[in-house]
């Protein structure tokens, strides 16, 4: 059980790779989820939430691009999404390590 929690924490924190590399935040959780989804229900459930959150961030960032021309609302959207993309993986990693069920706001259900 402890190993599963550690893997869940790694899955949540690996989303921060997007801030560092620009693309790793989607790839690493996708690989972990795809390889371990049949072994543990929690990894399957939270892995889907991670991937849906990352895909939702991408869609929302794309929506913000044309909104820049509309009174700069896109810039505000970039700032809010940037804070969410850093804050929520950390908060949800802490929740996963405590055995709680993490949630992601502004997340669409793709998977």
mmCIF file of N, CA, C and O in Angstrom:
data_model
loop_
_atom_site.group_PDB
_atom_site.id
_atom_site.type_symbol
_atom_site.label_atom_id
_atom_site.label_comp_id
_atom_site.label_asym_id
_atom_site.label_seq_id
_atom_site.Cartn_x
_atom_site.Cartn_y
_atom_site.Cartn_z
ATOM 1 N N UNK A 1 0.822 -1.199 0.000
ATOM 2 C CA UNK A 1 0.000 0.000 0.000
ATOM 3 C C UNK A 1 0.866 1.263 0.000
ATOM 4 O O UNK A 1 0.558 2.234 -0.675
ATOM 5 N N UNK A 2 1.985 1.242 0.753
ATOM 6 C CA UNK A 2 2.858 2.401 0.819
ATOM 7 C C UNK A 2 3.511 2.665 -0.539
ATOM 8 O O UNK A 2 3.656 3.810 -0.943
ATOM 9 N N UNK A 3 3.872 1.594 -1.248
ATOM 10 C CA UNK A 3 4.456 1.762 -2.576
ATOM 11 C C UNK A 3 3.473 2.367 -3.555
ATOM 12 O O UNK A 3 3.848 3.166 -4.418
ATOM 13 N N UNK A 4 2.194 2.002 -3.409
ATOM 14 C CA UNK A 4 1.166 2.572 -4.277
ATOM 15 C C UNK A 4 0.987 4.057 -3.996
ATOM 16 O O UNK A 4 0.826 4.845 -4.920
ATOM 17 N N UNK A 5 1.020 4.436 -2.745
ATOM 18 C CA UNK A 5 0.887 5.858 -2.405
ATOM 19 C C UNK A 5 2.067 6.656 -2.940
ATOM 20 O O UNK A 5 1.905 7.771 -3.408
ATOM 21 N N UNK A 6 3.261 6.072 -2.857
ATOM 22 C CA UNK A 6 4.438 6.762 -3.382
ATOM 23 C C UNK A 6 4.329 6.942 -4.889
ATOM 24 O O UNK A 6 4.687 7.994 -5.422
ATOM 25 N N UNK A 7 3.825 5.935 -5.576
ATOM 26 C CA UNK A 7 3.648 6.044 -7.019
ATOM 27 C C UNK A 7 2.586 7.083 -7.361
ATOM 28 O O UNK A 7 2.733 7.830 -8.334
ATOM 29 N N UNK A 8 1.539 7.163 -6.560
ATOM 30 C CA UNK A 8 0.515 8.196 -6.767
ATOM 31 C C UNK A 8 1.097 9.591 -6.561
ATOM 32 O O UNK A 8 0.806 10.508 -7.330
ATOM 33 N N UNK A 9 1.919 9.747 -5.548
ATOM 34 C CA UNK A 9 2.556 11.043 -5.299
ATOM 35 C C UNK A 9 3.472 11.408 -6.462
ATOM 36 O O UNK A 9 3.462 12.544 -6.946
ATOM 37 N N UNK A 10 4.241 10.441 -6.942
ATOM 38 C CA UNK A 10 5.123 10.684 -8.096
ATOM 39 C C UNK A 10 4.307 11.049 -9.323
ATOM 40 O O UNK A 10 4.675 11.947 -10.080
ATOM 41 N N UNK A 11 3.182 10.392 -9.506
ATOM 42 C CA UNK A 11 2.325 10.692 -10.656
ATOM 43 C C UNK A 11 1.809 12.124 -10.595
ATOM 44 O O UNK A 11 1.824 12.830 -11.598
ATOM 45 N N UNK A 12 1.371 12.550 -9.417
ATOM 46 C CA UNK A 12 0.870 13.920 -9.285
ATOM 47 C C UNK A 12 1.997 14.942 -9.458
ATOM 48 O O UNK A 12 1.832 15.939 -10.150
ATOM 49 N N UNK A 13 3.142 14.689 -8.827
ATOM 50 C CA UNK A 13 4.242 15.648 -8.906
ATOM 51 C C UNK A 13 4.905 15.678 -10.279
ATOM 52 O O UNK A 13 5.517 16.681 -10.647
ATOM 53 N N UNK A 14 4.774 14.598 -11.040
ATOM 54 C CA UNK A 14 5.378 14.584 -12.375
ATOM 55 C C UNK A 14 4.700 15.581 -13.315
ATOM 56 O O UNK A 14 5.274 15.947 -14.343
ATOM 57 N N UNK A 15 3.518 16.045 -12.948
ATOM 58 C CA UNK A 15 2.853 17.065 -13.754
ATOM 59 C C UNK A 15 3.607 18.387 -13.728
ATOM 60 O O UNK A 15 3.456 19.218 -14.619
ATOM 61 N N UNK A 16 4.440 18.582 -12.726
ATOM 62 C CA UNK A 16 5.226 19.810 -12.633
ATOM 63 C C UNK A 16 6.329 19.858 -13.690
ATOM 64 O O UNK A 16 6.956 20.896 -13.876
ATOM 65 N N UNK A 17 6.571 18.748 -14.365
ATOM 66 C CA UNK A 17 7.561 18.739 -15.441
ATOM 67 C C UNK A 17 7.182 19.687 -16.567
ATOM 68 O O UNK A 17 8.046 20.161 -17.302
ATOM 69 N N UNK A 18 5.909 19.980 -16.702
ATOM 70 C CA UNK A 18 5.481 20.926 -17.724
ATOM 71 C C UNK A 18 6.090 22.298 -17.469
ATOM 72 O O UNK A 18 6.497 22.977 -18.406
ATOM 73 N N UNK A 19 6.164 22.696 -16.222
ATOM 74 C CA UNK A 19 6.755 23.996 -15.884
ATOM 75 C C UNK A 19 8.258 24.010 -16.178
ATOM 76 O O UNK A 19 8.815 25.051 -16.486
ATOM 77 N N UNK A 20 8.891 22.852 -16.107
ATOM 78 C CA UNK A 20 10.334 22.777 -16.307
ATOM 79 C C UNK A 20 10.684 22.515 -17.772
ATOM 80 O O UNK A 20 11.492 23.239 -18.358
ATOM 81 N N UNK A 21 10.063 21.482 -18.365
ATOM 82 C CA UNK A 21 10.432 21.082 -19.725
ATOM 83 C C UNK A 21 9.447 21.542 -20.786
ATOM 84 O O UNK A 21 9.796 21.607 -21.948
ATOM 85 N N UNK A 22 8.213 21.779 -20.402
ATOM 86 C CA UNK A 22 7.206 22.209 -21.361
ATOM 87 C C UNK A 22 6.293 21.104 -21.838
ATOM 88 O O UNK A 22 5.207 21.371 -22.326
ATOM 89 N N UNK A 23 6.702 19.849 -21.711
ATOM 90 C CA UNK A 23 5.838 18.783 -22.230
ATOM 91 C C UNK A 23 5.792 17.541 -21.351
ATOM 92 O O UNK A 23 4.958 16.688 -21.563
ATOM 93 N N UNK A 24 6.653 17.395 -20.402
ATOM 94 C CA UNK A 24 6.725 16.165 -19.621
ATOM 95 C C UNK A 24 5.562 15.936 -18.685
ATOM 96 O O UNK A 24 5.322 14.818 -18.258
ATOM 97 N N UNK A 25 4.820 16.973 -18.372
ATOM 98 C CA UNK A 25 3.722 16.853 -17.429
ATOM 99 C C UNK A 25 2.563 16.028 -17.926
ATOM 100 O O UNK A 25 1.742 15.576 -17.140
ATOM 101 N N UNK A 26 2.474 15.808 -19.208
ATOM 102 C CA UNK A 26 1.437 14.944 -19.762
ATOM 103 C C UNK A 26 1.996 13.558 -20.050
ATOM 104 O O UNK A 26 1.326 12.558 -19.814
ATOM 105 N N UNK A 27 3.216 13.495 -20.508
ATOM 106 C CA UNK A 27 3.798 12.227 -20.949
ATOM 107 C C UNK A 27 4.062 11.278 -19.786
ATOM 108 O O UNK A 27 3.691 10.103 -19.840
ATOM 109 N N UNK A 28 4.678 11.760 -18.720
ATOM 110 C CA UNK A 28 5.045 10.885 -17.600
ATOM 111 C C UNK A 28 3.812 10.316 -16.895
ATOM 112 O O UNK A 28 3.748 9.099 -16.681
ATOM 113 N N UNK A 29 2.792 11.124 -16.524
ATOM 114 C CA UNK A 29 1.600 10.512 -15.925
ATOM 115 C C UNK A 29 0.884 9.547 -16.873
ATOM 116 O O UNK A 29 0.326 8.546 -16.438
ATOM 117 N N UNK A 30 0.932 9.844 -18.172
ATOM 118 C CA UNK A 30 0.314 8.951 -19.148
ATOM 119 C C UNK A 30 1.018 7.598 -19.168
ATOM 120 O O UNK A 30 0.361 6.546 -19.185
ATOM 121 N N UNK A 31 2.337 7.600 -19.121
ATOM 122 C CA UNK A 31 3.093 6.345 -19.102
ATOM 123 C C UNK A 31 2.830 5.572 -17.818
ATOM 124 O O UNK A 31 2.601 4.355 -17.852
ATOM 125 N N UNK A 32 2.864 6.260 -16.679
ATOM 126 C CA UNK A 32 2.607 5.587 -15.395
ATOM 127 C C UNK A 32 1.195 5.019 -15.371
ATOM 128 O O UNK A 32 0.993 3.865 -14.975
ATOM 129 N N UNK A 33 0.222 5.803 -15.802
ATOM 130 C CA UNK A 33 -1.164 5.328 -15.803
ATOM 131 C C UNK A 33 -1.334 4.144 -16.743
ATOM 132 O O UNK A 33 -1.966 3.148 -16.385
ATOM 133 N N UNK A 34 -0.756 4.228 -17.925
ATOM 134 C CA UNK A 34 -0.935 3.165 -18.914
ATOM 135 C C UNK A 34 -0.302 1.855 -18.469
ATOM 136 O O UNK A 34 -0.843 0.783 -18.731
ATOM 137 N N UNK A 35 0.836 1.917 -17.776
ATOM 138 C CA UNK A 35 1.513 0.689 -17.364
ATOM 139 C C UNK A 35 0.969 0.104 -16.063
ATOM 140 O O UNK A 35 1.070 -1.107 -15.844
ATOM 141 N N UNK A 36 0.380 0.929 -15.197
ATOM 142 C CA UNK A 36 -0.049 0.451 -13.880
ATOM 143 C C UNK A 36 -1.556 0.452 -13.654
ATOM 144 O O UNK A 36 -2.013 0.081 -12.580
ATOM 145 N N UNK A 37 -2.344 0.842 -14.657
ATOM 146 C CA UNK A 37 -3.788 0.998 -14.440
ATOM 147 C C UNK A 37 -4.496 -0.304 -14.113
ATOM 148 O O UNK A 37 -5.500 -0.307 -13.417
ATOM 149 N N UNK A 38 -3.982 -1.428 -14.576
ATOM 150 C CA UNK A 38 -4.632 -2.706 -14.306
ATOM 151 C C UNK A 38 -4.250 -3.289 -12.954
ATOM 152 O O UNK A 38 -4.911 -4.202 -12.464
ATOM 153 N N UNK A 39 -3.193 -2.757 -12.341
ATOM 154 C CA UNK A 39 -2.709 -3.310 -11.077
ATOM 155 C C UNK A 39 -3.392 -2.707 -9.853
ATOM 156 O O UNK A 39 -3.499 -3.364 -8.822
ATOM 157 N N UNK A 40 -3.805 -1.448 -9.941
ATOM 158 C CA UNK A 40 -4.379 -0.792 -8.767
ATOM 159 C C UNK A 40 -5.491 0.152 -9.210
ATOM 160 O O UNK A 40 -5.318 0.945 -10.131
ATOM 161 N N UNK A 41 -6.611 0.086 -8.517
ATOM 162 C CA UNK A 41 -7.759 0.939 -8.836
ATOM 163 C C UNK A 41 -7.437 2.412 -8.623
ATOM 164 O O UNK A 41 -7.849 3.259 -9.400
ATOM 165 N N UNK A 42 -6.710 2.729 -7.554
ATOM 166 C CA UNK A 42 -6.400 4.129 -7.244
ATOM 167 C C UNK A 42 -5.494 4.752 -8.303
ATOM 168 O O UNK A 42 -5.666 5.911 -8.661
ATOM 169 N N UNK A 43 -4.550 3.986 -8.797
ATOM 170 C CA UNK A 43 -3.678 4.495 -9.858
ATOM 171 C C UNK A 43 -4.486 4.727 -11.120
ATOM 172 O O UNK A 43 -4.280 5.719 -11.832
ATOM 173 N N UNK A 44 -5.424 3.844 -11.410
ATOM 174 C CA UNK A 44 -6.275 4.021 -12.583
ATOM 175 C C UNK A 44 -7.133 5.276 -12.444
ATOM 176 O O UNK A 44 -7.179 6.110 -13.347
ATOM 177 N N UNK A 45 -7.771 5.431 -11.297
ATOM 178 C CA UNK A 45 -8.670 6.564 -11.084
ATOM 179 C C UNK A 45 -7.916 7.895 -11.075
ATOM 180 O O UNK A 45 -8.289 8.846 -11.765
ATOM 181 N N UNK A 46 -6.851 7.977 -10.294
ATOM 182 C CA UNK A 46 -6.117 9.231 -10.185
ATOM 183 C C UNK A 46 -5.279 9.515 -11.426
ATOM 184 O O UNK A 46 -5.040 10.675 -11.764
ATOM 185 N N UNK A 47 -4.844 8.478 -12.109
ATOM 186 C CA UNK A 47 -4.124 8.679 -13.367
ATOM 187 C C UNK A 47 -5.018 9.321 -14.416
ATOM 188 O O UNK A 47 -4.585 10.209 -15.157
ATOM 189 N N UNK A 48 -6.267 8.883 -14.462
ATOM 190 C CA UNK A 48 -7.225 9.505 -15.382
ATOM 191 C C UNK A 48 -7.444 10.974 -15.025
ATOM 192 O O UNK A 48 -7.522 11.823 -15.911
ATOM 193 N N UNK A 49 -7.533 11.265 -13.724
ATOM 194 C CA UNK A 49 -7.705 12.656 -13.305
ATOM 195 C C UNK A 49 -6.505 13.503 -13.700
ATOM 196 O O UNK A 49 -6.659 14.640 -14.145
ATOM 197 N N UNK A 50 -5.294 12.935 -13.552
ATOM 198 C CA UNK A 50 -4.088 13.665 -13.938
ATOM 199 C C UNK A 50 -4.082 13.981 -15.426
ATOM 200 O O UNK A 50 -3.797 15.109 -15.835
ATOM 201 N N UNK A 51 -4.381 12.991 -16.223
ATOM 202 C CA UNK A 51 -4.352 13.165 -17.680
ATOM 203 C C UNK A 51 -5.448 14.128 -18.121
ATOM 204 O O UNK A 51 -5.214 14.999 -18.961
ATOM 205 N N UNK A 52 -6.634 13.978 -17.553
ATOM 206 C CA UNK A 52 -7.720 14.904 -17.890
ATOM 207 C C UNK A 52 -7.364 16.340 -17.505
ATOM 208 O O UNK A 52 -7.670 17.272 -18.247
ATOM 209 N N UNK A 53 -6.709 16.521 -16.371
ATOM 210 C CA UNK A 53 -6.305 17.864 -15.942
ATOM 211 C C UNK A 53 -5.280 18.452 -16.901
ATOM 212 O O UNK A 53 -5.393 19.619 -17.305
ATOM 213 N N UNK A 54 -4.307 17.663 -17.303
ATOM 214 C CA UNK A 54 -3.287 18.167 -18.223
ATOM 215 C C UNK A 54 -3.884 18.491 -19.595
ATOM 216 O O UNK A 54 -3.561 19.520 -20.189
ATOM 217 N N UNK A 55 -4.760 17.631 -20.096
ATOM 218 C CA UNK A 55 -5.413 17.918 -21.377
ATOM 219 C C UNK A 55 -6.313 19.149 -21.271
ATOM 220 O O UNK A 55 -6.378 19.961 -22.199
ATOM 221 N N UNK A 56 -6.984 19.292 -20.135
ATOM 222 C CA UNK A 56 -7.840 20.467 -19.927
ATOM 223 C C UNK A 56 -7.012 21.747 -19.881
ATOM 224 O O UNK A 56 -7.431 22.780 -20.405
ATOM 225 N N UNK A 57 -5.836 21.683 -19.260
ATOM 226 C CA UNK A 57 -4.955 22.850 -19.241
ATOM 227 C C UNK A 57 -4.536 23.242 -20.654
ATOM 228 O O UNK A 57 -4.525 24.427 -20.997
ATOM 229 N N UNK A 58 -4.208 22.253 -21.466
ATOM 230 C CA UNK A 58 -3.809 22.540 -22.844
ATOM 231 C C UNK A 58 -4.949 23.218 -23.595
ATOM 232 O O UNK A 58 -4.753 24.229 -24.275
ATOM 233 N N UNK A 59 -6.157 22.671 -23.476
ATOM 234 C CA UNK A 59 -7.322 23.256 -24.153
ATOM 235 C C UNK A 59 -7.578 24.674 -23.643
ATOM 236 O O UNK A 59 -7.818 25.594 -24.431
ATOM 237 N N UNK A 60 -7.508 24.863 -22.336
ATOM 238 C CA UNK A 60 -7.768 26.188 -21.765
ATOM 239 C C UNK A 60 -6.700 27.198 -22.161
ATOM 240 O O UNK A 60 -7.010 28.366 -22.393
ATOM 241 N N UNK A 61 -5.437 26.773 -22.242
ATOM 242 C CA UNK A 61 -4.390 27.675 -22.712
ATOM 243 C C UNK A 61 -4.636 28.080 -24.164
ATOM 244 O O UNK A 61 -4.435 29.233 -24.540
ATOM 245 N N UNK A 62 -5.086 27.129 -24.983
ATOM 246 C CA UNK A 62 -5.383 27.445 -26.387
ATOM 247 C C UNK A 62 -6.556 28.421 -26.482
ATOM 248 O O UNK A 62 -6.548 29.332 -27.311
ATOM 249 N N UNK A 63 -7.546 28.255 -25.617
ATOM 250 C CA UNK A 63 -8.684 29.186 -25.602
ATOM 251 C C UNK A 63 -8.238 30.587 -25.192
ATOM 252 O O UNK A 63 -8.770 31.586 -25.683
ATOM 253 N N UNK A 64 -7.246 30.681 -24.320
ATOM 254 C CA UNK A 64 -6.777 31.988 -23.851
ATOM 255 C C UNK A 64 -6.036 32.783 -24.929
ATOM 256 O O UNK A 64 -5.960 34.014 -24.829
ATOM 257 N N UNK A 65 -5.493 32.116 -25.927
ATOM 258 C CA UNK A 65 -4.719 32.827 -26.950
ATOM 259 C C UNK A 65 -5.551 33.885 -27.668
ATOM 260 O O UNK A 65 -5.146 35.044 -27.724
ATOM 261 N N UNK A 66 -6.735 33.562 -28.223
ATOM 262 C CA UNK A 66 -7.497 34.637 -28.865
ATOM 263 C C UNK A 66 -8.086 35.650 -27.875
ATOM 264 O O UNK A 66 -8.389 36.776 -28.256
ATOM 265 N N UNK A 67 -8.214 35.255 -26.608
ATOM 266 C CA UNK A 67 -8.755 36.174 -25.609
ATOM 267 C C UNK A 67 -7.775 37.285 -25.245
ATOM 268 O O UNK A 67 -8.156 38.258 -24.592
ATOM 269 N N UNK A 68 -6.525 37.159 -25.650
ATOM 270 C CA UNK A 68 -5.552 38.223 -25.400
ATOM 271 C C UNK A 68 -5.978 39.493 -26.121
ATOM 272 O O UNK A 68 -5.804 40.603 -25.602
ATOM 273 N N UNK A 69 -6.568 39.342 -27.287
ATOM 274 C CA UNK A 69 -7.007 40.505 -28.052
ATOM 275 C C UNK A 69 -8.220 41.184 -27.438
ATOM 276 O O UNK A 69 -8.506 42.338 -27.739
ATOM 277 N N UNK A 70 -8.932 40.475 -26.583
ATOM 278 C CA UNK A 70 -10.139 41.014 -25.961
ATOM 279 C C UNK A 70 -9.795 41.549 -24.572
ATOM 280 O O UNK A 70 -9.940 40.880 -23.558
ATOM 281 N N UNK A 71 -9.308 42.775 -24.531
ATOM 282 C CA UNK A 71 -8.979 43.473 -23.282
ATOM 283 C C UNK A 71 -7.944 42.750 -22.426
ATOM 284 O O UNK A 71 -7.909 42.915 -21.222
ATOM 285 N N UNK A 72 -7.152 41.913 -23.015
ATOM 286 C CA UNK A 72 -6.113 41.229 -22.253
ATOM 287 C C UNK A 72 -6.601 40.139 -21.328
ATOM 288 O O UNK A 72 -5.877 39.721 -20.429
ATOM 289 N N UNK A 73 -7.832 39.669 -21.526
ATOM 290 C CA UNK A 73 -8.363 38.615 -20.651
ATOM 291 C C UNK A 73 -7.560 37.323 -20.770
ATOM 292 O O UNK A 73 -7.500 36.543 -19.820
ATOM 293 N N UNK A 74 -6.965 37.116 -21.919
ATOM 294 C CA UNK A 74 -6.146 35.920 -22.108
ATOM 295 C C UNK A 74 -4.931 35.916 -21.205
ATOM 296 O O UNK A 74 -4.519 34.863 -20.713
ATOM 297 N N UNK A 75 -4.353 37.096 -20.959
ATOM 298 C CA UNK A 75 -3.205 37.172 -20.048
ATOM 299 C C UNK A 75 -3.608 36.800 -18.628
ATOM 300 O O UNK A 75 -2.879 36.090 -17.937
ATOM 301 N N UNK A 76 -4.758 37.274 -18.212
ATOM 302 C CA UNK A 76 -5.273 36.893 -16.900
ATOM 303 C C UNK A 76 -5.526 35.378 -16.844
ATOM 304 O O UNK A 76 -5.227 34.727 -15.850
ATOM 305 N N UNK A 77 -6.067 34.843 -17.935
ATOM 306 C CA UNK A 77 -6.293 33.398 -18.014
ATOM 307 C C UNK A 77 -4.997 32.613 -17.934
ATOM 308 O O UNK A 77 -4.917 31.590 -17.260
ATOM 309 N N UNK A 78 -3.936 33.099 -18.611
ATOM 310 C CA UNK A 78 -2.631 32.439 -18.541
ATOM 311 C C UNK A 78 -2.097 32.422 -17.109
ATOM 312 O O UNK A 78 -1.559 31.416 -16.655
ATOM 313 N N UNK A 79 -2.263 33.525 -16.411
ATOM 314 C CA UNK A 79 -1.770 33.607 -15.036
ATOM 315 C C UNK A 79 -2.530 32.642 -14.130
ATOM 316 O O UNK A 79 -1.924 31.893 -13.360
ATOM 317 N N UNK A 80 -3.850 32.642 -14.246
ATOM 318 C CA UNK A 80 -4.674 31.750 -13.406
ATOM 319 C C UNK A 80 -4.367 30.288 -13.715
ATOM 320 O O UNK A 80 -4.173 29.474 -12.799
ATOM 321 N N UNK A 81 -4.278 29.949 -14.987
ATOM 322 C CA UNK A 81 -3.979 28.563 -15.352
ATOM 323 C C UNK A 81 -2.570 28.166 -14.923
ATOM 324 O O UNK A 81 -2.332 27.025 -14.523
ATOM 325 N N UNK A 82 -1.634 29.099 -15.001
ATOM 326 C CA UNK A 82 -0.272 28.812 -14.555
ATOM 327 C C UNK A 82 -0.214 28.520 -13.064
ATOM 328 O O UNK A 82 0.476 27.585 -12.630
ATOM 329 N N UNK A 83 -0.958 29.296 -12.286
ATOM 330 C CA UNK A 83 -1.007 29.052 -10.837
ATOM 331 C C UNK A 83 -1.668 27.704 -10.557
ATOM 332 O O UNK A 83 -1.176 26.916 -9.736
ATOM 333 N N UNK A 84 -2.766 27.413 -11.241
ATOM 334 C CA UNK A 84 -3.445 26.121 -11.057
ATOM 335 C C UNK A 84 -2.534 24.952 -11.433
ATOM 336 O O UNK A 84 -2.537 23.932 -10.762
ATOM 337 N N UNK A 85 -1.772 25.110 -12.524
ATOM 338 C CA UNK A 85 -0.935 24.004 -13.000
ATOM 339 C C UNK A 85 0.223 23.711 -12.059
ATOM 340 O O UNK A 85 0.780 22.619 -12.109
ATOM 341 N N UNK A 86 0.582 24.663 -11.211
ATOM 342 C CA UNK A 86 1.643 24.425 -10.233
ATOM 343 C C UNK A 86 1.062 24.062 -8.868
ATOM 344 O O UNK A 86 1.563 23.164 -8.192
ATOM 345 N N UNK A 87 0.003 24.721 -8.477
ATOM 346 C CA UNK A 87 -0.559 24.546 -7.136
ATOM 347 C C UNK A 87 -1.264 23.199 -6.960
ATOM 348 O O UNK A 87 -1.008 22.479 -5.984
ATOM 349 N N UNK A 88 -2.136 22.839 -7.877
ATOM 350 C CA UNK A 88 -2.967 21.653 -7.677
ATOM 351 C C UNK A 88 -2.212 20.328 -7.738
ATOM 352 O O UNK A 88 -2.547 19.409 -6.984
ATOM 353 N N UNK A 89 -1.183 20.148 -8.570
ATOM 354 C CA UNK A 89 -0.429 18.902 -8.448
ATOM 355 C C UNK A 89 0.244 18.737 -7.085
ATOM 356 O O UNK A 89 0.291 17.634 -6.545
ATOM 357 N N UNK A 90 0.719 19.836 -6.497
ATOM 358 C CA UNK A 90 1.350 19.753 -5.183
ATOM 359 C C UNK A 90 0.309 19.419 -4.115
ATOM 360 O O UNK A 90 0.520 18.526 -3.281
ATOM 361 N N UNK A 91 -0.821 20.125 -4.140
ATOM 362 C CA UNK A 91 -1.887 19.870 -3.157
ATOM 363 C C UNK A 91 -2.400 18.437 -3.294
ATOM 364 O O UNK A 91 -2.598 17.736 -2.290
ATOM 365 N N UNK A 92 -2.595 17.973 -4.517
ATOM 366 C CA UNK A 92 -3.127 16.625 -4.712
ATOM 367 C C UNK A 92 -2.095 15.545 -4.416
ATOM 368 O O UNK A 92 -2.464 14.435 -4.049
ATOM 369 N N UNK A 93 -0.814 15.841 -4.551
ATOM 370 C CA UNK A 93 0.210 14.883 -4.128
ATOM 371 C C UNK A 93 0.167 14.707 -2.616
ATOM 372 O O UNK A 93 0.303 13.586 -2.110
ATOM 373 N N UNK A 94 -0.039 15.792 -1.891
ATOM 374 C CA UNK A 94 -0.167 15.709 -0.434
ATOM 375 C C UNK A 94 -1.414 14.919 -0.053
ATOM 376 O O UNK A 94 -1.383 14.069 0.831
ATOM 377 N N UNK A 95 -2.522 15.194 -0.756
ATOM 378 C CA UNK A 95 -3.751 14.436 -0.485
ATOM 379 C C UNK A 95 -3.555 12.953 -0.778
ATOM 380 O O UNK A 95 -4.026 12.100 -0.022
ATOM 381 N N UNK A 96 -2.884 12.621 -1.875
ATOM 382 C CA UNK A 96 -2.661 11.217 -2.227
ATOM 383 C C UNK A 96 -1.772 10.521 -1.199
ATOM 384 O O UNK A 96 -1.984 9.352 -0.881
ATOM 385 N N UNK A 97 -0.785 11.231 -0.673
ATOM 386 C CA UNK A 97 0.083 10.621 0.334
ATOM 387 C C UNK A 97 -0.658 10.376 1.645
ATOM 388 O O UNK A 97 -0.303 9.483 2.402
ATOM 389 N N UNK A 98 -1.709 11.159 1.908
ATOM 390 C CA UNK A 98 -2.527 10.973 3.109
ATOM 391 C C UNK A 98 -3.690 10.015 2.881
ATOM 392 O O UNK A 98 -4.486 9.789 3.790
ATOM 393 N N UNK A 99 -3.827 9.492 1.672
ATOM 394 C CA UNK A 99 -4.899 8.553 1.380
ATOM 395 C C UNK A 99 -6.216 9.202 1.031
ATOM 396 O O UNK A 99 -7.240 8.527 0.966
ATOM 397 N N UNK A 100 -6.218 10.512 0.808
ATOM 398 C CA UNK A 100 -7.443 11.221 0.445
ATOM 399 C C UNK A 100 -7.640 11.190 -1.067
ATOM 400 O O UNK A 100 -6.728 10.874 -1.817
ATOM 401 N N UNK A 101 -8.837 11.545 -1.501
ATOM 402 C CA UNK A 101 -9.157 11.559 -2.925
ATOM 403 C C UNK A 101 -8.902 12.953 -3.503
ATOM 404 O O UNK A 101 -9.604 13.893 -3.151
ATOM 405 N N UNK A 102 -7.930 13.105 -4.389
ATOM 406 C CA UNK A 102 -7.631 14.427 -4.947
ATOM 407 C C UNK A 102 -8.650 14.848 -6.007
ATOM 408 O O UNK A 102 -9.270 14.012 -6.659
ATOM 409 N N UNK A 103 -8.809 16.161 -6.139
ATOM 410 C CA UNK A 103 -9.695 16.714 -7.155
ATOM 411 C C UNK A 103 -8.958 17.807 -7.922
ATOM 412 O O UNK A 103 -8.071 18.462 -7.385
ATOM 413 N N UNK A 104 -9.344 17.977 -9.177
ATOM 414 C CA UNK A 104 -8.765 19.016 -10.023
ATOM 415 C C UNK A 104 -9.878 19.911 -10.549
ATOM 416 O O UNK A 104 -10.835 19.422 -11.155
ATOM 417 N N UNK A 105 -9.776 21.224 -10.340
ATOM 418 C CA UNK A 105 -10.779 22.137 -10.881
ATOM 419 C C UNK A 105 -10.527 22.376 -12.366
ATOM 420 O O UNK A 105 -9.443 22.109 -12.874
ATOM 421 N N UNK A 106 -11.512 22.895 -13.048
ATOM 422 C CA UNK A 106 -11.417 23.229 -14.479
ATOM 423 C C UNK A 106 -10.967 22.040 -15.316
ATOM 424 O O UNK A 106 -10.275 22.206 -16.310
ATOM 425 N N UNK A 107 -11.332 20.854 -14.908
ATOM 426 C CA UNK A 107 -10.907 19.653 -15.607
ATOM 427 C C UNK A 107 -12.077 19.046 -16.360
ATOM 428 O O UNK A 107 -13.124 18.759 -15.788
ATOM 429 N N UNK A 108 -11.885 18.875 -17.659
ATOM 430 C CA UNK A 108 -12.893 18.225 -18.493
ATOM 431 C C UNK A 108 -12.633 16.736 -18.501
ATOM 432 O O UNK A 108 -11.514 16.284 -18.304
ATOM 433 N N UNK A 109 -13.662 15.964 -18.755
ATOM 434 C CA UNK A 109 -13.521 14.514 -18.736
ATOM 435 C C UNK A 109 -13.274 14.021 -20.159
ATOM 436 O O UNK A 109 -14.201 13.887 -20.952
ATOM 437 N N UNK A 110 -12.009 13.757 -20.475
ATOM 438 C CA UNK A 110 -11.634 13.206 -21.765
ATOM 439 C C UNK A 110 -11.554 11.693 -21.722
ATOM 440 O O UNK A 110 -11.925 11.018 -22.664
ATOM 441 N N UNK A 111 -11.028 11.172 -20.615
ATOM 442 C CA UNK A 111 -10.847 9.719 -20.478
ATOM 443 C C UNK A 111 -11.832 9.209 -19.450
ATOM 444 O O UNK A 111 -11.992 9.725 -18.390
#
